[in-house]
């Protein structure tokens, strides 16, 4: 499944109302550690049909960044049934990201 670009318009339908677990990657184009996490998030998206993966650009979506209290990026958030169940700040190896799910 392809990574979905999440914004305030599709957040409710893609994340809050999702039947699947959702992995959100909060990032910015200028962020070095975010660029290290991006291919890992893409790999997880392609490998796991049971997980929906979304990316949120904090510069383009300040309301969503504020809603999640983003102070540092990259920040990964796991949502189940519309609720935040896990999160981690900073670049992580694939095994740690998958363990969050």
PDB file of C-alpha atoms in Angstrom:
ATOM      1  CA  UNK A   1       0.000   0.000   0.000  1.00  0.00           C
ATOM      2  CA  UNK A   2       1.357   3.420  -0.901  1.00  0.00           C
ATOM      3  CA  UNK A   3       2.178   6.029   1.710  1.00  0.00           C
ATOM      4  CA  UNK A   4      -0.684   8.530   2.015  1.00  0.00           C
ATOM      5  CA  UNK A   5      -0.061  12.241   2.336  1.00  0.00           C
ATOM      6  CA  UNK A   6      -2.171  13.284   5.318  1.00  0.00           C
ATOM      7  CA  UNK A   7      -3.582  16.787   5.716  1.00  0.00           C
ATOM      8  CA  UNK A   8      -6.298  18.368   7.819  1.00  0.00           C
ATOM      9  CA  UNK A   9      -8.880  17.681   5.072  1.00  0.00           C
ATOM     10  CA  UNK A  10      -8.340  13.897   4.954  1.00  0.00           C
ATOM     11  CA  UNK A  11      -7.173  13.305   8.559  1.00  0.00           C
ATOM     12  CA  UNK A  12     -10.554  12.153   9.869  1.00  0.00           C
ATOM     13  CA  UNK A  13     -11.289   9.771   6.987  1.00  0.00           C
ATOM     14  CA  UNK A  14      -7.761   8.349   6.618  1.00  0.00           C
ATOM     15  CA  UNK A  15      -6.676   8.240  10.283  1.00  0.00           C
ATOM     16  CA  UNK A  16      -9.477   8.640  12.819  1.00  0.00           C
ATOM     17  CA  UNK A  17     -11.964   6.457  10.936  1.00  0.00           C
ATOM     18  CA  UNK A  18      -9.447   3.912   9.631  1.00  0.00           C
ATOM     19  CA  UNK A  19     -10.229   0.228  10.184  1.00  0.00           C
ATOM     20  CA  UNK A  20      -6.477  -0.476  10.107  1.00  0.00           C
ATOM     21  CA  UNK A  21      -3.695   0.558  12.440  1.00  0.00           C
ATOM     22  CA  UNK A  22      -2.180   3.821  11.145  1.00  0.00           C
ATOM     23  CA  UNK A  23       1.510   4.739  11.315  1.00  0.00           C
ATOM     24  CA  UNK A  24       1.999   8.501  10.994  1.00  0.00           C
ATOM     25  CA  UNK A  25       5.364  10.008  10.103  1.00  0.00           C
ATOM     26  CA  UNK A  26       5.578  13.685  11.086  1.00  0.00           C
ATOM     27  CA  UNK A  27       8.426  15.231   9.073  1.00  0.00           C
ATOM     28  CA  UNK A  28       9.765  18.290   7.260  1.00  0.00           C
ATOM     29  CA  UNK A  29      11.654  18.449   3.951  1.00  0.00           C
ATOM     30  CA  UNK A  30      14.636  20.184   5.613  1.00  0.00           C
ATOM     31  CA  UNK A  31      15.011  17.589   8.404  1.00  0.00           C
ATOM     32  CA  UNK A  32      18.014  15.256   8.043  1.00  0.00           C
ATOM     33  CA  UNK A  33      16.837  12.516  10.448  1.00  0.00           C
ATOM     34  CA  UNK A  34      13.425  12.615   8.714  1.00  0.00           C
ATOM     35  CA  UNK A  35      15.153  11.704   5.448  1.00  0.00           C
ATOM     36  CA  UNK A  36      16.727   8.695   7.195  1.00  0.00           C
ATOM     37  CA  UNK A  37      13.322   7.480   8.423  1.00  0.00           C
ATOM     38  CA  UNK A  38      11.455   8.045   5.125  1.00  0.00           C
ATOM     39  CA  UNK A  39      12.711   4.938   3.256  1.00  0.00           C
ATOM     40  CA  UNK A  40      12.010   2.751   6.308  1.00  0.00           C
ATOM     41  CA  UNK A  41       8.446   4.054   6.530  1.00  0.00           C
ATOM     42  CA  UNK A  42       8.074   3.405   2.782  1.00  0.00           C
ATOM     43  CA  UNK A  43       9.334  -0.185   3.234  1.00  0.00           C
ATOM     44  CA  UNK A  44       6.827  -0.834   6.015  1.00  0.00           C
ATOM     45  CA  UNK A  45       4.062   0.601   3.845  1.00  0.00           C
ATOM     46  CA  UNK A  46       4.953  -1.737   0.975  1.00  0.00           C
ATOM     47  CA  UNK A  47       5.420  -4.809   3.170  1.00  0.00           C
ATOM     48  CA  UNK A  48       2.401  -4.642   5.476  1.00  0.00           C
ATOM     49  CA  UNK A  49      -1.167  -4.690   4.226  1.00  0.00           C
ATOM     50  CA  UNK A  50      -2.501  -4.595   7.785  1.00  0.00           C
ATOM     51  CA  UNK A  51      -1.082  -1.102   8.411  1.00  0.00           C
ATOM     52  CA  UNK A  52      -1.921   2.203   6.760  1.00  0.00           C
ATOM     53  CA  UNK A  53       1.040   4.582   6.553  1.00  0.00           C
ATOM     54  CA  UNK A  54       0.671   8.344   6.341  1.00  0.00           C
ATOM     55  CA  UNK A  55       3.138  11.209   6.189  1.00  0.00           C
ATOM     56  CA  UNK A  56       2.401  14.641   7.641  1.00  0.00           C
ATOM     57  CA  UNK A  57       4.600  17.587   6.670  1.00  0.00           C
ATOM     58  CA  UNK A  58       4.657  19.738   9.818  1.00  0.00           C
ATOM     59  CA  UNK A  59       5.464  22.889   7.819  1.00  0.00           C
ATOM     60  CA  UNK A  60       2.397  22.405   5.594  1.00  0.00           C
ATOM     61  CA  UNK A  61       0.086  21.094   8.353  1.00  0.00           C
ATOM     62  CA  UNK A  62       0.781  23.184  11.481  1.00  0.00           C
ATOM     63  CA  UNK A  63      -2.695  22.442  12.890  1.00  0.00           C
ATOM     64  CA  UNK A  64      -2.068  18.682  12.896  1.00  0.00           C
ATOM     65  CA  UNK A  65       1.431  19.181  14.312  1.00  0.00           C
ATOM     66  CA  UNK A  66      -0.080  21.271  17.135  1.00  0.00           C
ATOM     67  CA  UNK A  67      -2.839  18.708  17.725  1.00  0.00           C
ATOM     68  CA  UNK A  68      -0.163  16.065  18.381  1.00  0.00           C
ATOM     69  CA  UNK A  69       2.063  18.457  20.350  1.00  0.00           C
ATOM     70  CA  UNK A  70       4.986  17.991  17.967  1.00  0.00           C
ATOM     71  CA  UNK A  71       8.108  19.602  19.437  1.00  0.00           C
ATOM     72  CA  UNK A  72      10.745  17.553  17.598  1.00  0.00           C
ATOM     73  CA  UNK A  73      10.791  15.625  14.341  1.00  0.00           C
ATOM     74  CA  UNK A  74      10.787  13.016  13.051  1.00  0.00           C
ATOM     75  CA  UNK A  75       7.946  11.860  15.254  1.00  0.00           C
ATOM     76  CA  UNK A  76       6.216   8.589  14.588  1.00  0.00           C
ATOM     77  CA  UNK A  77       2.716   8.011  15.934  1.00  0.00           C
ATOM     78  CA  UNK A  78       0.640   4.834  15.927  1.00  0.00           C
ATOM     79  CA  UNK A  79      -3.132   5.246  15.872  1.00  0.00           C
ATOM     80  CA  UNK A  80      -5.681   2.487  16.509  1.00  0.00           C
ATOM     81  CA  UNK A  81      -9.419   3.090  16.419  1.00  0.00           C
ATOM     82  CA  UNK A  82      -8.803   6.847  16.241  1.00  0.00           C
ATOM     83  CA  UNK A  83      -6.650   6.880  19.395  1.00  0.00           C
ATOM     84  CA  UNK A  84      -2.914   7.465  19.824  1.00  0.00           C
ATOM     85  CA  UNK A  85      -1.470   4.217  21.206  1.00  0.00           C
ATOM     86  CA  UNK A  86       2.258   4.696  20.676  1.00  0.00           C
ATOM     87  CA  UNK A  87       4.734   7.379  19.627  1.00  0.00           C
ATOM     88  CA  UNK A  88       8.464   7.925  19.330  1.00  0.00           C
ATOM     89  CA  UNK A  89      10.609  10.957  18.574  1.00  0.00           C
ATOM     90  CA  UNK A  90      13.796  10.730  16.527  1.00  0.00           C
ATOM     91  CA  UNK A  91      15.158   8.427  13.863  1.00  0.00           C
ATOM     92  CA  UNK A  92      14.646   4.751  14.646  1.00  0.00           C
ATOM     93  CA  UNK A  93      15.732   1.504  12.985  1.00  0.00           C
ATOM     94  CA  UNK A  94      13.092  -0.521  11.164  1.00  0.00           C
ATOM     95  CA  UNK A  95      12.826  -3.144  13.930  1.00  0.00           C
ATOM     96  CA  UNK A  96      11.968  -0.485  16.533  1.00  0.00           C
ATOM     97  CA  UNK A  97       9.365   1.109  14.263  1.00  0.00           C
ATOM     98  CA  UNK A  98       7.757  -2.256  13.535  1.00  0.00           C
ATOM     99  CA  UNK A  99       7.754  -3.068  17.270  1.00  0.00           C
ATOM    100  CA  UNK A 100       5.636   0.067  17.843  1.00  0.00           C
ATOM    101  CA  UNK A 101       2.913  -1.395  15.646  1.00  0.00           C
TER     102      UNK A 101
END
